[in-house]
Coordinates of C-alpha atoms in Angstrom, one line a residue:
M160 CA -5.5 53.4 -29.3
K161 CA -4.5 50.3 -30.4
K162 CA -1.1 51.5 -31.4
S163 CA -0.4 52.8 -28.1
V164 CA -1.9 49.5 -26.0
L165 CA 0.3 47.2 -28.6
L166 CA 3.7 49.8 -28.0
L167 CA 2.8 48.9 -23.9
F168 CA 3.0 44.7 -24.5
S169 CA 5.7 45.1 -26.5
A170 CA 7.5 46.6 -23.8
I171 CA 6.4 44.7 -20.7
L172 CA 7.4 41.7 -23.0
F173 CA 10.6 43.0 -23.0
N174 CA 11.2 44.1 -20.0
S175 CA 10.4 40.5 -18.8
L176 CA 12.4 38.8 -21.3
N177 CA 15.5 41.0 -20.2
L178 CA 14.7 39.7 -16.7
F179 CA 14.5 36.6 -17.5
A180 CA 17.4 36.3 -19.6
Q181 CA 19.4 38.4 -16.5
S182 CA 17.9 35.4 -13.9
E183 CA 19.3 33.2 -16.4
E184 CA 22.8 34.9 -16.9
E185 CA 23.4 34.7 -12.9
P186 CA 26.4 33.3 -12.1
W187 CA 26.0 28.9 -10.3
N188 CA 27.7 27.7 -7.6
Y189 CA 29.2 24.6 -8.4
V190 CA 29.2 22.7 -5.2
D191 CA 31.1 19.4 -5.1
A192 CA 29.1 16.5 -4.1
K193 CA 31.8 15.2 -1.8
D194 CA 31.5 18.1 0.4
L195 CA 27.5 17.0 1.0
R196 CA 26.3 13.9 2.3
I197 CA 26.7 10.8 0.0
I198 CA 24.6 7.8 1.0
N199 CA 23.4 4.1 0.0
K200 CA 27.2 3.2 0.1
G201 CA 28.3 0.1 1.6
W202 CA 31.9 1.0 2.1
E203 CA 34.3 3.7 2.2
N204 CA 37.3 2.5 0.9
T205 CA 35.9 2.3 -3.1
A206 CA 38.0 2.9 -6.1
R207 CA 36.8 6.1 -6.9
T208 CA 34.2 7.6 -4.4
Y209 CA 30.5 6.9 -7.0
T210 CA 31.1 3.2 -7.4
R211 CA 30.2 0.5 -5.2
L212 CA 32.5 -2.5 -3.9
P213 CA 35.9 -2.2 -2.0
A214 CA 39.0 -1.3 -3.7
H215 CA 41.2 -4.8 -3.0
L216 CA 38.6 -6.7 -4.4
E217 CA 39.0 -5.8 -7.7
E218 CA 41.6 -8.6 -7.6
L219 CA 39.1 -11.2 -6.9
A220 CA 36.0 -10.3 -8.7
R221 CA 35.6 -11.9 -12.5
P222 CA 36.5 -8.4 -14.9
D223 CA 32.0 -8.4 -15.5
L224 CA 31.6 -8.3 -12.0
W225 CA 34.2 -5.3 -11.2
N226 CA 32.8 -3.2 -14.7
R227 CA 29.3 -4.1 -13.1
S228 CA 30.7 -2.7 -9.8
E229 CA 31.4 0.8 -11.3
C230 CA 27.8 1.7 -11.8
S231 CA 27.1 4.0 -9.5
S232 CA 22.9 2.2 -9.1
G233 CA 21.6 3.3 -5.4
I234 CA 23.7 5.7 -4.6
A235 CA 22.9 9.5 -3.7
V236 CA 23.6 12.5 -2.9
R237 CA 21.7 14.4 0.3
F238 CA 22.1 18.0 0.9
A239 CA 19.6 21.1 2.3
T240 CA 19.8 24.4 0.2
D241 CA 17.4 28.1 -0.1
S242 CA 18.7 28.2 -3.2
K243 CA 16.2 29.5 -5.9
R244 CA 17.5 27.0 -8.8
I245 CA 18.9 23.1 -8.4
G246 CA 21.1 21.6 -11.3
V247 CA 23.2 19.3 -11.6
K248 CA 26.8 18.8 -13.3
Y249 CA 28.5 15.3 -14.2
E250 CA 30.8 13.7 -15.9
L251 CA 30.1 9.6 -16.5
L252 CA 32.4 6.8 -16.9
W253 CA 31.5 5.3 -20.7
N254 CA 28.2 7.2 -21.7
T255 CA 26.8 4.1 -22.3
H256 CA 23.4 3.2 -23.9
M257 CA 20.5 -0.3 -23.6
I258 CA 18.2 -0.5 -26.4
H259 CA 15.6 -1.9 -23.3
M260 CA 16.4 1.3 -20.7
A261 CA 15.6 4.5 -21.4
D262 CA 18.5 6.6 -20.9
T263 CA 17.1 9.0 -17.8
G264 CA 17.5 5.6 -15.7
L265 CA 20.6 4.8 -17.1
K266 CA 22.8 8.0 -16.7
G267 CA 20.7 9.8 -15.9
T268 CA 20.0 11.2 -12.5
D269 CA 16.3 12.6 -10.3
L270 CA 15.6 14.8 -8.1
Y271 CA 14.0 14.8 -5.0
I272 CA 12.2 16.8 -2.3
W273 CA 11.4 16.2 1.1
E274 CA 7.8 17.9 1.3
G275 CA 6.7 19.4 4.3
D276 CA 7.3 16.2 7.0
S277 CA 5.6 13.4 5.1
V278 CA 7.2 12.0 2.0
W279 CA 9.7 12.6 -0.1
R280 CA 8.2 14.0 -3.7
H281 CA 10.1 13.4 -6.9
V282 CA 10.7 16.9 -8.7
N283 CA 12.2 16.1 -12.3
T284 CA 15.2 14.0 -14.0
N285 CA 17.8 15.3 -16.0
R286 CA 17.9 14.0 -20.0
P287 CA 21.1 13.3 -20.3
Y288 CA 21.8 14.7 -23.3
I289 CA 25.4 14.6 -25.0
K290 CA 25.9 16.1 -28.2
K291 CA 28.7 13.6 -29.5
D292 CA 29.6 9.8 -28.0
T293 CA 32.8 10.9 -27.3
E294 CA 31.8 13.3 -24.5
K295 CA 30.9 12.2 -21.2
E296 CA 29.8 15.3 -19.8
V297 CA 25.8 15.7 -18.7
E298 CA 25.0 19.4 -17.4
S299 CA 21.0 20.6 -16.5
T300 CA 18.9 22.5 -14.4
Y301 CA 16.1 20.3 -12.6
V302 CA 14.3 23.7 -11.2
S303 CA 13.8 27.3 -11.1
N304 CA 11.7 29.8 -9.5
L305 CA 11.7 27.8 -6.0
D306 CA 10.3 29.9 -3.2
G307 CA 13.9 30.9 -1.4
E308 CA 13.2 28.9 1.6
M309 CA 15.5 25.9 2.9
H310 CA 14.2 22.8 1.6
E311 CA 16.2 18.9 2.1
Y312 CA 16.3 17.2 -1.4
M313 CA 18.2 14.5 -2.5
I314 CA 19.7 13.5 -5.8
Y315 CA 19.6 9.5 -7.3
L316 CA 22.7 8.8 -9.1
P317 CA 22.7 6.5 -12.8
L318 CA 22.2 2.9 -12.4
Y319 CA 23.9 1.4 -15.1
D320 CA 26.8 4.1 -15.7
G321 CA 29.4 5.3 -13.5
I322 CA 30.5 8.8 -12.2
N323 CA 33.6 10.4 -12.4
E324 CA 32.5 13.8 -10.7
L325 CA 29.5 15.3 -9.9
W326 CA 28.6 19.2 -8.9
V327 CA 25.3 19.9 -7.1
K328 CA 24.3 23.5 -8.9
V329 CA 22.7 26.5 -6.9
D330 CA 22.3 30.1 -6.5
S331 CA 25.9 31.7 -6.4
G332 CA 24.6 33.7 -2.5
A333 CA 22.6 30.2 -1.9
V334 CA 23.2 28.6 1.5
I335 CA 23.8 24.6 1.1
T336 CA 24.9 22.4 4.2
Q337 CA 24.3 18.1 4.6
G338 CA 20.8 18.1 5.5
S339 CA 18.9 17.0 7.8
M340 CA 20.7 13.3 9.5
D341 CA 17.2 12.1 11.1
L342 CA 16.3 12.2 6.9
I343 CA 17.5 8.7 5.5
E344 CA 18.3 7.8 9.0
D345 CA 22.1 8.2 9.8
G346 CA 23.3 4.8 10.8
K347 CA 20.0 2.7 10.0
R348 CA 20.7 0.5 7.1
I349 CA 19.5 -2.8 4.4
V350 CA 22.1 -4.0 2.2
A351 CA 20.5 -5.6 -0.5
Y352 CA 22.2 -8.3 -3.1
G353 CA 21.5 -9.8 -6.5
T354 CA 20.9 -9.1 -9.9
S355 CA 20.3 -6.8 -12.6
I356 CA 16.7 -6.8 -11.6
L357 CA 18.3 -5.6 -8.1
Q358 CA 20.9 -3.2 -10.1
G359 CA 17.7 -1.3 -11.4
G360 CA 17.5 -2.9 -14.9
C361 CA 14.7 -1.1 -16.0
A362 CA 13.8 1.6 -14.9
S363 CA 12.7 4.5 -16.6
R364 CA 14.8 7.1 -13.6
T365 CA 16.7 6.1 -11.6
G366 CA 14.7 7.3 -8.0
M367 CA 12.5 4.1 -9.0
A368 CA 14.9 1.2 -8.6
S369 CA 13.3 -0.9 -5.7
T370 CA 16.4 0.0 -3.5
N371 CA 15.6 3.9 -4.0
I372 CA 11.9 3.5 -3.6
L373 CA 12.7 1.2 0.0
S374 CA 15.0 3.7 1.2
R375 CA 12.8 6.9 1.0
E376 CA 9.7 4.9 2.2
L377 CA 11.9 3.0 5.5
N378 CA 13.8 6.4 5.6
C379 CA 17.3 4.3 6.2
E380 CA 20.0 3.9 3.7
V381 CA 19.7 1.1 1.6
V382 CA 22.8 -0.4 -0.2
N383 CA 22.5 -1.2 -3.6
L384 CA 24.6 -4.9 -4.1
G385 CA 23.1 -5.9 -7.4
F386 CA 25.4 -6.7 -10.5
S387 CA 23.3 -7.4 -13.6
G388 CA 24.4 -11.1 -15.0
E389 CA 26.7 -11.2 -11.7
G390 CA 24.4 -12.0 -8.5
K391 CA 26.5 -15.7 -8.4
M392 CA 26.4 -16.0 -4.8
D393 CA 30.4 -15.2 -4.7
N394 CA 31.5 -16.5 -0.9
F395 CA 33.8 -13.8 -1.4
M396 CA 30.9 -11.3 -1.8
A397 CA 29.5 -12.5 1.4
E398 CA 32.9 -12.4 3.8
A399 CA 32.9 -8.6 1.8
M400 CA 29.1 -7.9 3.2
A401 CA 30.0 -8.9 6.5
T402 CA 32.5 -5.9 6.5
I403 CA 29.1 -3.5 6.0
P404 CA 28.9 -1.2 9.3
D405 CA 25.5 -0.4 10.6
V406 CA 23.2 -3.0 9.1
D407 CA 20.6 -4.1 10.0
V408 CA 18.7 -6.4 7.2
F409 CA 20.5 -8.4 4.9
L410 CA 18.2 -9.0 1.7
I411 CA 19.8 -11.8 -0.6
D412 CA 18.1 -12.2 -4.0
P413 CA 20.7 -13.9 -6.6
V414 CA 18.4 -16.1 -7.9
P415 CA 17.5 -14.9 -11.4
N416 CA 21.7 -15.1 -12.0
C417 CA 22.1 -18.6 -10.8
T418 CA 21.0 -22.3 -12.7
E419 CA 19.7 -24.5 -10.5
L420 CA 23.0 -26.3 -9.6
M421 CA 24.2 -23.4 -8.2
C422 CA 20.9 -23.0 -6.4
D423 CA 21.6 -25.6 -4.5
T424 CA 25.2 -25.7 -4.1
L425 CA 26.1 -22.4 -3.7
T426 CA 23.1 -21.1 -1.4
Y427 CA 24.2 -22.9 2.0
G428 CA 28.0 -21.9 1.9
F429 CA 27.1 -18.2 0.7
I430 CA 24.1 -17.9 3.6
K431 CA 26.1 -19.7 6.6
T432 CA 29.3 -17.5 6.0
L433 CA 27.1 -14.2 6.8
R434 CA 25.6 -16.0 9.2
E435 CA 28.8 -17.3 10.8
L436 CA 30.4 -13.3 10.5
R437 CA 27.4 -11.5 11.4
P438 CA 24.8 -13.6 13.3
E439 CA 23.1 -10.7 14.4
V440 CA 22.1 -9.4 11.5
P441 CA 18.6 -10.5 10.2
I442 CA 18.7 -12.6 6.6
V443 CA 15.7 -12.4 4.0
M444 CA 16.3 -14.6 1.2
L445 CA 14.2 -13.8 -1.8
E446 CA 13.3 -16.5 -4.2
G447 CA 13.3 -15.9 -8.3
P448 CA 10.7 -14.6 -9.8
I449 CA 8.5 -16.9 -11.8
Y450 CA 8.5 -15.1 -15.6
P451 CA 5.2 -14.1 -17.9
Y452 CA 6.5 -16.3 -20.4
A453 CA 7.3 -19.4 -17.7
R454 CA 3.0 -19.7 -17.9
Y455 CA 3.4 -20.5 -21.8
D456 CA 7.2 -22.0 -22.5
S457 CA 7.2 -25.3 -21.5
F458 CA 10.6 -25.1 -20.3
F459 CA 10.9 -22.1 -18.3
H460 CA 7.4 -23.4 -16.8
D461 CA 9.9 -26.0 -15.1
Y462 CA 13.2 -24.7 -14.4
L463 CA 12.0 -21.9 -12.8
P464 CA 10.5 -23.4 -10.0
A465 CA 13.0 -25.9 -10.2
K466 CA 15.9 -22.8 -8.9
N467 CA 13.2 -22.1 -6.7
R468 CA 13.1 -25.1 -4.9
A469 CA 16.8 -26.2 -5.0
Y470 CA 17.3 -22.5 -3.3
R471 CA 14.2 -22.9 -0.6
K472 CA 15.9 -26.5 0.2
N473 CA 19.3 -24.7 1.2
Y474 CA 17.1 -22.3 3.4
E475 CA 15.4 -25.4 5.2
L476 CA 18.5 -26.6 5.9
L477 CA 19.8 -23.9 7.5
K478 CA 17.1 -22.9 9.1
A479 CA 17.1 -26.5 11.2
E480 CA 20.8 -25.5 11.9
N481 CA 19.9 -22.4 13.4
P482 CA 16.5 -20.8 13.3
D483 CA 17.5 -16.9 14.4
N484 CA 17.8 -14.0 12.2
L485 CA 17.0 -16.5 9.1
Y486 CA 13.5 -15.1 7.0
Y487 CA 12.1 -16.8 3.6
L488 CA 9.6 -14.7 0.6
D489 CA 8.4 -16.3 -2.0
S490 CA 7.9 -14.5 -5.6
V491 CA 4.2 -15.1 -6.2
D492 CA 2.7 -11.5 -8.0
L493 CA 6.7 -9.8 -7.4
D494 CA 6.1 -8.0 -10.3
G495 CA 2.5 -7.7 -9.9
V496 CA -0.3 -9.5 -10.4
E497 CA -1.5 -8.1 -13.9
D498 CA 2.1 -9.6 -15.2
D499 CA 2.9 -6.2 -16.8
G500 CA 5.8 -5.3 -14.9
T501 CA 8.4 -5.7 -17.0
V502 CA 10.3 -4.2 -20.1
D503 CA 11.3 -7.9 -21.7
G504 CA 10.0 -10.4 -20.2
I505 CA 11.8 -10.5 -16.9
H506 CA 13.6 -6.9 -16.1
L507 CA 10.7 -4.5 -14.7
T508 CA 9.3 -1.4 -15.6
D509 CA 8.3 1.4 -13.0
L510 CA 5.0 -0.7 -12.4
G511 CA 7.5 -3.7 -11.6
F512 CA 9.8 -1.8 -9.2
R513 CA 6.8 -1.0 -7.1
H514 CA 4.8 -3.9 -6.9
Y515 CA 8.9 -5.6 -5.9
A516 CA 9.1 -2.5 -3.2
N517 CA 5.4 -3.5 -2.0
K518 CA 6.5 -6.9 -1.8
V519 CA 9.7 -7.0 0.0
K520 CA 8.9 -3.7 1.9
P521 CA 7.0 -5.0 5.4
I522 CA 9.2 -7.4 6.7
L523 CA 12.0 -5.1 6.1
Q524 CA 9.9 -3.0 8.2
Q525 CA 9.0 -5.7 10.8
L526 CA 12.9 -6.6 11.1
L527 CA 13.6 -3.1 11.3
E528 CA 11.6 -2.3 13.7
K529 CA 12.4 -5.0 15.8

């Protein structure tokens, strides 16, 4: 009797494993993401599909600024499918690595699903494991055994690396479309300009960057123009930003990359250029964060508020000239009341990005509703 039960169990296990192996061997359909809906880009005329600045700006940009613009931060792919499996394959630009940021945020990707008619939910994150430093191709499966019904999805691209090509993997017989235009509403857009913090340093996964949180919760595209170390209020950037179509709000967050002198001398011209070229678009000026260690370091205790005072002085000057469509947001509790929102005293953890989004969301929502 025991032998019969054992043989029966072995047969069931063998058949189950065989069916699993067969399902794994079913061919994938590799769908070029360019044939789906790519969101959160400011311009179409970029050097490559997944870069963030127009190609012609390479002549004006510093090499470091141009390099940062080649990161795909904030860019996402929207689609709908009835596939029972979803995966991704992509070729990185550099296969970079940083000591203070998880590879899953730096060069991984996140899959989100629209759950019912309520909210975007995180499904899974791919771990960008690459065998050799000389290789740049990543391929993985986010989820299997889905219900086979049509669902809306979104994939967020790497925050601190670039993408040459990207394919969404679905079952060979599955339907896949660009998805509903009502989700991440087409023609509704915030443009956010700033520094490494805005770019997404150092989120543990790509969906946790502040611009991506805001995009999901405000149901609009948020163009991420955060450039690590390079949010220095270059006037050509203001001129370029003014050419982005369908902008509802500009969010300006450059202070961490600027000296006190730069805050005093560049702010007025940068904001004035945007106002003159796009007078109908509200501008929100966000002041710089007061890093946790500034509570104890006597130099930064004085210097960081001094930068903000210079920045605000120019806001008040611009506001006096024209009170319309100009707003100022202080940085109180920008990374949370507990001062536990950073990785290294400056760049944000997922908790810090949640606090950042909560801080700026009310005024952005108010201006979008206007």
